[in-house]
Amino acid sequence: MASVRPAGSGAWADVRAVMGERGDPSRCFCQYFRLRGKAWSEASPDQHREALRHQVCDGERPPGVVAYDGNVPVGWCAVGPRTSYPRVVASPYWRTDHPDAWVITCFVVPVGQRRKGIAGELSAGALELARSYGARTVEACAVDTAAAGRVPSADLYRGPLSVYLAAGFTEVSRTSPQWVLVSRAVG
């Protein structure tokens, strides 16, 4: 069982270790939902990394949580107020009755750590972080792997629907058979 802690100022090295040196996390650094248009497409992976470093080290609140197996970082989950994510605010797929909700946008669990329940522990940690900052509702856009069929692991960054349902989220709507808006009260 992993322990989960907020990704505050002392956690940057651990967040960076989870993001790794290859694959989508090492290029995005959880900035996709924080940027839109040219701000996203013209930014380099180094700029994305620096933006997340600033959010972790200098932000007014942690931008997510990190899971640990002992002292080894084994997972990351991005969570924050909806207003922190311009792409979410602008998306027709994230229309809800809770404009002040917090949202979970991303999970990163490195190869070798997957299928151990870490995403479930990260979601619990994300809910607790949101609650500790006064959130009343947390939402996410989950991937329904049963409806989608075989899904590449890179496409699961939003989190499988099964993880959210196990954490007490309920389905709000579907934008496609595989994309499911889920919500949970926490306050």
XYZ file of C-alpha atoms in Angstrom:
187
model
C 0.000 0.000 0.000
C 1.359 3.363 -1.047
C 1.276 6.518 1.030
C 0.076 9.706 -0.678
C 1.194 13.237 0.102
C 0.503 16.679 -1.375
C 3.075 17.735 -3.974
C 4.294 20.820 -2.136
C 7.597 22.681 -2.368
C 9.772 19.789 -1.196
C 8.318 17.295 -3.676
C 9.673 18.554 -6.998
C 12.388 15.888 -7.364
C 9.784 13.200 -6.685
C 7.283 14.641 -9.180
C 10.021 14.864 -11.804
C 11.056 11.261 -11.127
C 7.478 10.054 -11.668
C 7.216 11.994 -14.958
C 10.327 10.195 -16.198
C 12.473 10.898 -19.227
C 10.308 9.322 -21.963
C 6.698 9.242 -22.985
C 3.869 11.739 -22.752
C 4.328 12.723 -19.082
C 7.927 13.813 -19.737
C 6.714 16.156 -22.476
C 3.439 17.415 -21.013
C 4.212 17.733 -17.297
C 0.448 18.076 -16.693
C 0.167 21.372 -18.544
C -2.280 20.311 -21.275
C -5.383 21.366 -19.335
C -3.666 24.509 -18.009
C -3.000 25.907 -21.503
C -5.041 26.454 -24.646
C -4.336 27.108 -28.302
C -0.915 28.467 -29.171
C 0.066 28.669 -25.520
C -0.006 24.850 -25.565
C 1.135 24.085 -29.103
C 4.067 26.502 -29.105
C 5.426 25.589 -25.668
C 8.313 23.152 -25.418
C 8.609 20.205 -23.031
C 11.222 22.236 -21.115
C 8.688 25.049 -20.691
C 6.047 22.569 -19.513
C 8.515 21.110 -16.999
C 9.419 24.564 -15.721
C 5.736 25.488 -15.370
C 5.019 22.402 -13.247
C 8.180 23.018 -11.188
C 6.913 26.521 -10.467
C 3.434 25.202 -9.559
C 4.929 22.608 -7.182
C 7.632 24.787 -5.624
C 6.053 28.246 -5.623
C 2.294 27.777 -5.965
C -0.217 28.893 -3.358
C -1.341 25.275 -3.030
C 0.022 21.923 -4.248
C -1.048 21.149 -7.845
C -1.497 17.477 -7.057
C -0.427 14.530 -4.960
C 2.436 12.031 -5.113
C 2.223 8.346 -4.121
C 5.174 6.654 -2.451
C 6.228 3.071 -1.872
C 8.378 3.729 1.178
C 10.472 6.689 0.025
C 10.229 5.872 -3.686
C 7.777 8.037 -5.690
C 5.462 5.724 -7.658
C 2.635 7.941 -8.919
C 1.223 11.406 -9.477
C -2.277 12.842 -9.724
C -3.020 16.435 -10.800
C -5.941 18.089 -9.021
C -6.944 21.700 -8.591
C -9.758 24.213 -8.809
C -11.574 24.161 -12.129
C -10.444 27.756 -12.700
C -6.803 26.520 -12.775
C -7.543 24.688 -16.006
C -8.580 27.008 -18.880
C -8.993 24.062 -21.248
C -11.480 22.465 -18.836
C -13.396 25.718 -18.373
C -13.697 26.154 -22.159
C -14.571 22.549 -22.946
C -18.144 21.707 -23.905
C -17.500 18.227 -22.481
C -16.932 19.487 -18.929
C -20.205 21.418 -18.539
C -21.480 20.915 -15.012
C -23.650 22.448 -12.333
C -20.519 23.039 -10.206
C -18.388 25.845 -11.708
C -16.486 26.050 -8.402
C -15.598 22.334 -8.431
C -12.095 20.989 -8.294
C -11.050 18.633 -11.088
C -8.714 15.681 -11.394
C -7.075 15.954 -14.799
C -4.227 13.487 -14.881
C -2.671 10.358 -13.411
C 0.894 9.206 -14.014
C 1.902 5.765 -12.783
C 5.189 4.574 -14.289
C 5.522 1.220 -16.004
C 6.405 -1.357 -13.363
C 4.129 0.296 -10.805
C 0.846 -0.216 -12.676
C -1.925 -2.625 -11.669
C -1.056 -2.262 -7.983
C -3.951 0.009 -6.961
C -1.850 3.182 -6.983
C -4.381 5.168 -9.056
C -7.033 4.409 -6.443
C -4.778 5.635 -3.662
C -3.909 8.727 -5.673
C -7.602 9.506 -6.186
C -8.192 9.253 -2.435
C -5.253 11.583 -1.829
C -6.545 14.026 -4.454
C -9.965 14.068 -2.780
C -8.354 14.788 0.578
C -6.197 17.575 -0.858
C -9.265 19.176 -2.462
C -11.242 18.868 0.779
C -8.398 20.412 2.788
C -8.575 23.511 0.563
C -12.325 23.863 0.916
C -13.567 22.061 -2.196
C -17.138 20.838 -2.011
C -17.155 18.878 -5.276
C -14.474 17.090 -7.300
C -15.023 16.133 -10.931
C -13.113 14.263 -13.614
C -13.474 13.021 -17.180
C -12.918 9.284 -16.825
C -12.161 6.646 -19.451
C -14.708 3.816 -19.589
C -12.403 0.996 -20.629
C -15.315 -1.465 -20.857
C -17.055 0.695 -23.474
C -13.855 1.668 -25.273
C -12.416 -1.801 -25.626
C -8.635 -2.046 -25.632
C -7.216 1.340 -24.640
C -3.509 2.188 -24.953
C -2.011 2.975 -21.557
C -1.114 6.501 -22.763
C -4.849 7.198 -23.208
C -5.617 6.334 -19.577
C -4.021 9.483 -18.168
C -7.468 10.819 -17.182
C -8.052 7.698 -15.104
C -10.221 4.636 -15.642
C -13.893 4.917 -14.754
C -13.529 1.927 -12.414
C -11.073 3.871 -10.224
C -13.485 6.779 -9.875
C -16.513 4.599 -9.163
C -14.550 2.739 -6.466
C -13.715 6.158 -4.923
C -17.413 7.102 -4.683
C -17.786 9.201 -7.826
C -21.016 9.011 -9.806
C -21.574 9.362 -13.525
C -22.906 12.780 -14.593
C -22.858 12.472 -18.388
C -21.124 10.899 -21.368
C -19.607 12.814 -24.235
C -18.905 9.549 -26.062
C -19.133 5.888 -25.126
C -15.673 6.055 -23.554
C -15.538 9.594 -22.016
C -17.512 9.903 -18.796
C -17.891 13.032 -16.672
C -17.951 11.949 -13.021
C -18.497 13.907 -9.820
C -18.237 13.443 -6.078
C -19.172 15.662 -3.150
C -16.331 16.073 -0.657
C -17.317 19.035 1.507
